[in-house]
Amino acid sequence: MFNTKLGLFVSGRKTVFKTLTDKISTNDKVVWFHTASLGEYEQGLPVLEALKKKYPNHKFVLTFFSPSGFEVKKDSAVADVITYLPLDTKANARKFIKLVHPELVVFVKYEFWPNYLAELKKQQIHTISISTIFRPSQAFFKWYGGWMRKSLHAFHHIFVQDEASQKLLKSIDYTAVTISGDTRFDRVLEILDRDNSLPFIEDFKNDKSCIVMGSSWQDDETIFVPFINAATKDCKFIIAPHNIKSQGIEKLRNIITKSTVLFSEMEHHQDLSQFDVFIIDTIGILTKVYSYATIAYVGGGMGNTGLHNTLEPAVFGIPVVIGKNYSGFKEAEDLVQLGGVLSVTSEAEFNKTMTRLLEDTDFKVATGTINHNYVQANGNVSKIIMEYLSKH
C-alpha cells in the first residue's frame, strides 16, 4: 500500500495466467524470452530481434521480473505477449510453462530460477542463457550451492561474457559454454546506424565544445557543478539527471550559476545558444544527446547507486569520465585499464581530468579512440548465438 513499485510487482502478477490463456493457443509455436529489468531487456534485444527474423511464424513471449522493465515496455510491439514472470514456485512454473509451451527459452544475464529451470529440464525444452557473467561470490561456487549448481544443467548452453566466467563454470563441471561477449555491444553499435540528430541540441551547442553529464545523481553533481560554475564561455554543458522529478531538477538548477534552460521549457526560448547549461528533464533521448558530446561524464559511480551505461557514450569515440565506484562493471573495468574511461575520486581530480581533456586535443582524441576501438572489437555477439541456434 505504501510502496508503489512493490504494489506493481504484486498486482501485475495477478493477471499473468489469464493473459497467457487469452493470447496463446495450444497450436502456437512459441519462443519465450526472459529478462529481469529494463537494462537486461536492452541487453538482450539484439538477440530477440534476430530470433524474430529467424522465426517469423512464432509467437514471442517476453517476461520481466521487475516493474521497472515491464511498466516501460508493456505496450511495446517487440513481442506478442509482454508480462511479468510469476514468482518461482513449482506450481507457478508448471502452469506457466504449460500455457506458454515454448520451443526455445532465452534467459538474459543473471536470471536463474530453480523451479522454472527444473520444469524446463523435465520437459526437455531447449533453454539457453546469454550475456551471462559469473563471479566467485555466487552460490553456484560455494559449498552450500548444490541446489543452484543443479539448476544450471537445465541450460543446453550458456553464452558468457568472459573467460573468467567460463573457468568458474568449468570448476563445477559445466562445460556447455561459449565465450561470446556481451550483447550490449551489438545494441550500442546499432546506435551509430540510426538518426541521432536533435536540432534543439545543435542550436544550443552552437559549434562549441560540449560536456554531457549522463544519468547523474547528487553525489555526481557535487563534484561537477563547481566545474560548470567556474568554466569559461567557450564550453557548453548538458546534464541529464537520473531523477527528473521537478523538486530535484529545481534543486540542481539553483546551485548552477550559469544561464540554464530546461528541456521542458525550451519552447519558450527562440535562441537556445544564449544558454550555457541545458538540463534534460525528460527520458529517452540521452543516447542521442551523447552524439553531440565532446566529453561524457557517466553518473552513478561517485555514490553507491551503481554506475550507468558507459558504452552508450563510448560508441561515439569520445572520452568518458566516471566516479570511483565501478567494480563489477566489466566494460568500465576494461576501459579504465585501457585508458578510454577515466575514473575520478574527488572534485579536484574531476577538475584536473576535464581541464586536460579540454586543453589537450591529442589526449582527448587518443582517449576517445580507445573507446571506439573497444566497442567495435566486441561486437557481433548476437551472430555467435544465432549461429549456435541454427545448428540446434
Coordinates of C-alpha atoms in Angstrom, one line a residue:
M1 CA 0.0 0.0 0.0
F2 CA 2.9 2.4 0.8
N3 CA 5.4 1.2 -1.9
T4 CA 4.4 1.9 -5.5
K5 CA 7.0 -0.4 -7.1
L6 CA 6.1 -3.3 -4.7
G7 CA 2.5 -2.7 -5.4
L8 CA 3.1 -3.0 -9.2
F9 CA 5.2 -6.1 -8.5
V10 CA 2.3 -7.8 -6.7
S11 CA -0.7 -6.6 -8.7
G12 CA 0.9 -7.1 -12.1
R13 CA 1.3 -10.8 -11.5
K14 CA -2.4 -11.4 -10.7
T15 CA -3.4 -11.3 -14.4
V16 CA -0.4 -13.3 -15.9
F17 CA -2.1 -16.6 -16.4
K18 CA -5.3 -15.1 -17.8
T19 CA -3.2 -13.1 -20.3
L20 CA -1.4 -16.2 -21.4
T21 CA -4.7 -18.1 -21.8
D22 CA -6.2 -15.4 -23.9
K23 CA -3.2 -14.8 -26.1
I24 CA -1.6 -18.2 -26.7
S25 CA -3.4 -21.2 -28.2
T26 CA -2.2 -24.8 -28.0
N27 CA -1.3 -24.7 -31.7
D28 CA 1.0 -21.7 -31.4
K29 CA 4.7 -22.1 -31.8
V30 CA 6.3 -20.0 -29.1
V31 CA 9.7 -18.6 -28.1
W32 CA 10.0 -17.3 -24.5
F33 CA 12.4 -14.5 -23.7
H34 CA 13.0 -13.6 -20.1
T35 CA 14.8 -10.6 -18.6
A36 CA 15.0 -9.2 -15.1
S37 CA 14.5 -5.5 -15.9
L38 CA 14.9 -2.8 -18.5
G39 CA 18.7 -2.9 -18.6
E40 CA 18.7 -6.7 -19.3
Y41 CA 15.9 -6.2 -21.9
E42 CA 18.1 -3.7 -23.8
Q43 CA 21.0 -6.1 -23.4
G44 CA 19.1 -9.0 -24.9
L45 CA 17.2 -7.0 -27.6
P46 CA 19.6 -7.7 -30.5
V47 CA 19.1 -11.5 -30.0
L48 CA 15.3 -11.1 -29.6
E49 CA 15.1 -9.2 -32.9
A50 CA 17.3 -11.7 -34.6
L51 CA 15.1 -14.5 -33.4
K52 CA 12.0 -12.8 -34.7
K53 CA 13.6 -12.7 -38.1
K54 CA 14.6 -16.3 -37.9
Y55 CA 11.1 -17.5 -36.7
P56 CA 8.6 -15.1 -38.3
N57 CA 5.7 -17.5 -37.7
H58 CA 6.4 -18.0 -34.0
K59 CA 4.7 -16.1 -31.2
F60 CA 7.1 -14.4 -28.8
V61 CA 6.5 -14.1 -25.1
L62 CA 8.6 -11.5 -23.2
T63 CA 8.7 -11.6 -19.4
F64 CA 10.1 -9.3 -16.8
F65 CA 10.8 -9.8 -13.2
S66 CA 10.8 -6.1 -12.3
P67 CA 8.2 -3.4 -12.7
S68 CA 10.9 -1.0 -14.0
G69 CA 11.2 -3.2 -17.1
F70 CA 7.6 -4.2 -17.5
E71 CA 6.0 -0.8 -17.0
V72 CA 8.1 0.8 -19.6
K73 CA 7.7 -2.0 -22.3
K74 CA 4.3 -3.4 -21.6
D75 CA 2.7 -1.7 -24.6
S76 CA 5.7 -2.4 -27.0
A77 CA 5.2 -4.3 -30.2
V78 CA 8.5 -6.1 -29.7
A79 CA 6.7 -9.3 -28.6
D80 CA 3.2 -10.8 -29.0
V81 CA 2.8 -11.2 -25.2
I82 CA 4.6 -9.0 -22.6
T83 CA 4.0 -9.9 -19.0
Y84 CA 5.6 -10.4 -15.6
L85 CA 7.1 -13.7 -14.7
P86 CA 5.1 -15.3 -11.8
L87 CA 7.1 -16.0 -8.6
D88 CA 9.4 -19.0 -8.8
T89 CA 7.3 -21.8 -7.2
K90 CA 6.8 -25.3 -8.5
A91 CA 3.1 -24.7 -9.2
N92 CA 3.7 -21.4 -11.0
A93 CA 6.5 -22.9 -13.1
R94 CA 4.3 -25.9 -14.2
K95 CA 1.3 -23.7 -15.0
F96 CA 3.3 -21.0 -16.8
I97 CA 5.3 -23.4 -19.0
K98 CA 2.2 -25.5 -19.8
L99 CA 0.4 -22.3 -21.0
V100 CA 3.4 -21.0 -22.9
H101 CA 4.7 -24.4 -24.2
P102 CA 7.9 -22.8 -25.6
E103 CA 10.1 -24.5 -28.2
L104 CA 13.0 -22.2 -27.2
V105 CA 13.7 -20.3 -24.0
V106 CA 16.3 -17.5 -23.6
F107 CA 17.3 -16.1 -20.2
V108 CA 19.4 -12.9 -20.1
K109 CA 22.5 -12.4 -17.8
Y110 CA 21.7 -13.1 -14.1
E111 CA 18.3 -14.9 -14.3
F112 CA 18.4 -18.3 -12.6
W113 CA 15.1 -19.5 -11.2
P114 CA 15.5 -23.1 -9.9
N115 CA 11.8 -24.2 -10.2
Y116 CA 11.4 -22.8 -13.7
L117 CA 14.7 -24.4 -14.8
A118 CA 13.8 -27.7 -13.2
E119 CA 10.5 -27.8 -15.1
L120 CA 12.1 -26.8 -18.4
K121 CA 14.7 -29.6 -17.9
K122 CA 12.0 -32.1 -17.1
Q123 CA 10.1 -31.2 -20.3
Q124 CA 13.4 -31.2 -22.3
I125 CA 12.7 -27.6 -23.6
H126 CA 15.7 -26.0 -25.3
T127 CA 17.0 -23.4 -22.9
I128 CA 19.9 -21.0 -23.2
S129 CA 21.4 -18.2 -21.1
I130 CA 23.0 -15.2 -22.9
S131 CA 25.4 -12.4 -21.9
T132 CA 25.8 -14.2 -18.6
I133 CA 28.6 -13.4 -16.2
F134 CA 29.6 -15.4 -13.2
R135 CA 31.6 -14.4 -10.1
P136 CA 33.1 -16.5 -7.3
S137 CA 30.8 -14.9 -4.7
Q138 CA 27.7 -16.5 -6.3
A139 CA 26.1 -19.6 -4.7
F140 CA 26.9 -21.9 -7.6
F141 CA 30.5 -21.9 -6.4
K142 CA 30.0 -22.2 -2.7
W143 CA 29.9 -25.4 -0.6
Y144 CA 26.2 -24.8 0.1
G145 CA 25.2 -24.1 -3.5
G146 CA 24.4 -27.7 -4.7
W147 CA 20.8 -26.9 -5.4
M148 CA 21.8 -23.9 -7.5
R149 CA 24.5 -25.8 -9.4
K150 CA 22.0 -28.5 -10.3
S151 CA 19.7 -25.9 -11.9
L152 CA 22.4 -24.8 -14.3
H153 CA 22.1 -28.1 -16.1
A154 CA 18.7 -27.1 -17.4
F155 CA 20.6 -24.9 -19.8
H156 CA 21.6 -26.6 -23.0
H157 CA 24.2 -23.8 -23.5
I158 CA 25.4 -20.8 -21.6
F159 CA 26.9 -17.8 -23.5
V160 CA 29.2 -16.0 -21.1
Q161 CA 30.8 -12.6 -21.3
D162 CA 34.3 -13.5 -20.3
E163 CA 36.9 -16.2 -19.8
A164 CA 36.7 -15.9 -16.0
S165 CA 33.0 -17.0 -16.2
Q166 CA 33.9 -19.9 -18.3
K167 CA 36.6 -21.1 -15.9
L168 CA 34.2 -20.8 -13.0
L169 CA 31.7 -23.0 -14.8
K170 CA 34.4 -25.5 -15.7
S171 CA 35.3 -25.7 -12.0
I172 CA 31.9 -27.1 -11.2
D173 CA 31.9 -29.4 -14.3
Y174 CA 29.6 -27.4 -16.5
T175 CA 31.2 -27.3 -20.0
A176 CA 28.4 -26.3 -22.5
V177 CA 29.8 -22.8 -22.6
T178 CA 30.8 -20.3 -25.3
I179 CA 32.6 -17.0 -24.6
S180 CA 30.5 -14.8 -26.8
G181 CA 30.8 -11.5 -25.0
D182 CA 28.1 -9.0 -24.1
T183 CA 25.1 -8.4 -26.5
R184 CA 25.0 -4.8 -25.2
F185 CA 27.9 -4.1 -27.6
D186 CA 25.6 -5.1 -30.5
R187 CA 22.9 -2.8 -29.1
V188 CA 25.1 0.2 -28.8
L189 CA 26.7 -0.3 -32.2
E190 CA 23.1 -0.1 -33.6
I191 CA 23.0 3.4 -32.3
L192 CA 25.6 4.5 -34.9
D193 CA 23.3 3.4 -37.7
R194 CA 20.3 5.4 -36.7
D195 CA 19.4 9.1 -36.9
N196 CA 20.8 10.7 -33.8
S197 CA 20.1 14.3 -34.8
L198 CA 18.4 16.6 -32.3
P199 CA 18.1 20.1 -33.8
F200 CA 17.5 21.8 -30.5
I201 CA 20.8 20.4 -29.2
E202 CA 22.5 21.7 -32.3
D203 CA 21.1 25.1 -31.6
F204 CA 22.2 25.0 -28.0
K205 CA 25.7 23.7 -28.7
N206 CA 26.3 26.3 -31.4
D207 CA 29.6 24.5 -32.6
K208 CA 31.2 24.8 -29.2
S209 CA 32.8 22.1 -27.0
C210 CA 30.1 20.3 -25.1
I211 CA 30.4 18.1 -22.0
V212 CA 27.4 15.8 -21.4
M213 CA 26.7 14.6 -17.8
G214 CA 24.5 11.5 -18.3
S215 CA 22.4 9.8 -15.6
S216 CA 23.8 11.9 -12.8
W217 CA 23.0 11.6 -9.1
Q218 CA 23.5 14.1 -6.3
D219 CA 26.9 12.6 -5.5
D220 CA 28.0 13.2 -9.1
E221 CA 26.6 16.7 -9.2
T222 CA 28.5 17.6 -6.1
I223 CA 31.8 17.1 -8.0
F224 CA 30.9 18.6 -11.4
V225 CA 28.7 21.6 -10.6
P226 CA 31.6 23.7 -9.3
F227 CA 33.5 23.0 -12.5
I228 CA 30.5 24.1 -14.5
N229 CA 30.2 27.3 -12.5
A230 CA 33.8 28.1 -13.0
A231 CA 34.1 27.2 -16.7
T232 CA 34.8 29.6 -19.5
K233 CA 32.2 30.7 -22.0
D234 CA 33.5 28.6 -24.9
C235 CA 32.2 25.3 -23.3
K236 CA 28.6 24.1 -23.1
F237 CA 27.2 21.6 -20.6
I238 CA 24.2 19.2 -20.9
I239 CA 23.0 17.5 -17.7
A240 CA 20.6 14.5 -17.9
P241 CA 19.8 13.7 -14.2
H242 CA 18.7 10.2 -13.3
N243 CA 15.9 11.7 -11.2
I244 CA 13.8 14.1 -13.3
K245 CA 11.2 14.9 -10.6
S246 CA 10.6 18.7 -10.6
Q247 CA 11.9 19.2 -7.0
G248 CA 15.2 17.6 -7.8
I249 CA 15.5 19.5 -11.1
E250 CA 14.9 22.8 -9.3
K251 CA 17.4 21.9 -6.6
L252 CA 20.0 21.2 -9.3
R253 CA 19.2 24.4 -11.2
N254 CA 19.5 26.5 -8.1
I255 CA 23.2 25.5 -7.5
I256 CA 24.2 26.3 -11.1
T257 CA 25.3 29.9 -11.6
K258 CA 25.5 29.8 -15.4
S259 CA 22.5 30.6 -17.6
T260 CA 20.4 27.4 -17.7
V261 CA 17.5 26.1 -19.7
L262 CA 15.3 23.0 -19.2
F263 CA 14.1 20.7 -21.9
S264 CA 10.6 21.2 -20.6
E265 CA 10.7 25.0 -21.1
M266 CA 12.8 25.3 -24.3
E267 CA 9.8 26.1 -26.5
H268 CA 9.6 29.4 -24.7
H269 CA 13.1 30.4 -25.9
Q270 CA 13.8 31.3 -29.5
D271 CA 17.6 31.3 -29.1
L272 CA 18.9 28.3 -27.2
S273 CA 22.5 29.2 -28.0
Q274 CA 22.4 32.0 -25.4
F275 CA 22.4 29.4 -22.6
D276 CA 25.4 27.7 -21.1
V277 CA 23.7 24.7 -19.4
F278 CA 20.9 22.5 -20.8
I279 CA 19.1 20.3 -18.2
I280 CA 17.3 17.3 -19.9
D281 CA 14.3 16.8 -17.6
T282 CA 12.9 14.0 -19.8
I283 CA 13.7 10.4 -20.6
G284 CA 14.5 8.6 -23.8
I285 CA 16.9 10.9 -25.6
L286 CA 20.2 10.5 -23.7
T287 CA 21.8 8.2 -26.3
K288 CA 21.2 10.8 -29.0
V289 CA 22.5 13.6 -26.8
Y290 CA 25.7 11.7 -26.3
S291 CA 26.3 12.0 -30.1
Y292 CA 26.9 15.8 -29.5
A293 CA 29.3 15.4 -26.7
T294 CA 33.0 16.3 -26.8
I295 CA 33.4 14.6 -23.4
A296 CA 30.9 12.5 -21.4
Y297 CA 30.6 12.0 -17.7
V298 CA 28.5 9.0 -16.8
G299 CA 26.9 9.1 -13.4
G300 CA 26.3 6.6 -10.6
G301 CA 29.9 5.9 -9.8
M302 CA 30.5 8.6 -7.1
G303 CA 28.0 7.1 -4.8
N304 CA 26.7 3.5 -4.4
T305 CA 23.7 3.6 -6.7
G306 CA 25.5 1.7 -9.5
L307 CA 27.4 3.0 -12.5
H308 CA 25.2 3.7 -15.5
N309 CA 25.9 2.7 -19.1
T310 CA 29.4 3.7 -20.2
L311 CA 29.1 2.0 -23.6
E312 CA 26.4 4.4 -24.9
P313 CA 28.8 7.4 -25.0
A314 CA 31.9 5.2 -25.7
V315 CA 30.5 4.1 -29.0
F316 CA 30.8 7.7 -30.3
G317 CA 34.5 7.6 -29.8
I318 CA 34.7 10.2 -27.1
P319 CA 36.5 10.2 -23.7
V320 CA 34.3 9.0 -20.8
V321 CA 34.8 10.1 -17.2
I322 CA 33.2 8.2 -14.3
G323 CA 33.3 8.2 -10.5
K324 CA 35.3 6.0 -8.2
N325 CA 32.9 3.0 -7.8
Y326 CA 33.0 0.9 -10.9
S327 CA 33.9 -2.5 -9.6
G328 CA 31.7 -5.2 -11.1
F329 CA 31.0 -3.3 -14.3
K330 CA 33.2 -5.2 -16.7
E331 CA 33.3 -2.8 -19.6
A332 CA 34.2 0.1 -17.2
E333 CA 36.9 -2.1 -15.6
D334 CA 38.3 -2.9 -19.1
L335 CA 38.2 0.6 -20.3
V336 CA 39.7 2.1 -17.2
Q337 CA 42.6 -0.3 -17.6
L338 CA 42.9 0.6 -21.3
G339 CA 42.7 4.3 -20.7
G340 CA 39.5 5.2 -22.5
V341 CA 37.4 5.7 -19.4
L342 CA 38.9 7.9 -16.7
S343 CA 37.9 7.4 -13.1
V344 CA 38.0 10.3 -10.7
T345 CA 37.6 10.2 -6.9
S346 CA 37.1 13.8 -6.0
E347 CA 36.2 17.3 -7.2
A348 CA 39.8 18.2 -7.6
E349 CA 40.5 15.1 -9.8
F350 CA 37.4 15.8 -11.8
N351 CA 38.6 19.4 -12.5
K352 CA 42.1 18.2 -13.4
T353 CA 40.8 15.5 -15.8
M354 CA 38.3 17.7 -17.5
T355 CA 40.7 20.5 -17.9
R356 CA 43.3 18.3 -19.6
L357 CA 40.7 16.7 -21.9
L358 CA 39.6 20.2 -23.0
E359 CA 43.0 21.7 -23.4
D360 CA 45.0 18.7 -24.8
T361 CA 43.4 17.7 -28.1
D362 CA 45.8 14.8 -28.8
F363 CA 45.0 13.3 -25.4
K364 CA 41.3 13.8 -25.9
V365 CA 41.3 12.1 -29.4
A366 CA 43.5 9.2 -28.2
T367 CA 41.3 8.6 -25.2
G368 CA 38.1 8.6 -27.3
T369 CA 39.7 6.3 -30.0
I370 CA 40.4 3.7 -27.3
N371 CA 36.6 3.6 -26.5
H372 CA 35.6 3.4 -30.2
N373 CA 38.0 0.6 -30.9
Y374 CA 36.9 -1.4 -27.8
V375 CA 33.2 -1.2 -28.7
Q376 CA 33.9 -2.2 -32.3
A377 CA 36.1 -5.1 -31.3
N378 CA 33.5 -6.6 -29.0
G379 CA 30.5 -6.6 -31.5
N380 CA 28.8 -9.4 -33.4
V381 CA 27.8 -11.2 -30.2
S382 CA 24.3 -11.9 -31.5
K383 CA 25.8 -13.6 -34.6
I384 CA 27.7 -16.1 -32.4
I385 CA 24.5 -17.0 -30.5
M386 CA 22.4 -17.3 -33.7
E387 CA 25.0 -19.5 -35.4
Y388 CA 24.6 -21.9 -32.4
L389 CA 20.8 -21.8 -32.6
S390 CA 20.9 -22.5 -36.4
K391 CA 22.6 -25.8 -35.6
H392 CA 20.3 -26.8 -32.8

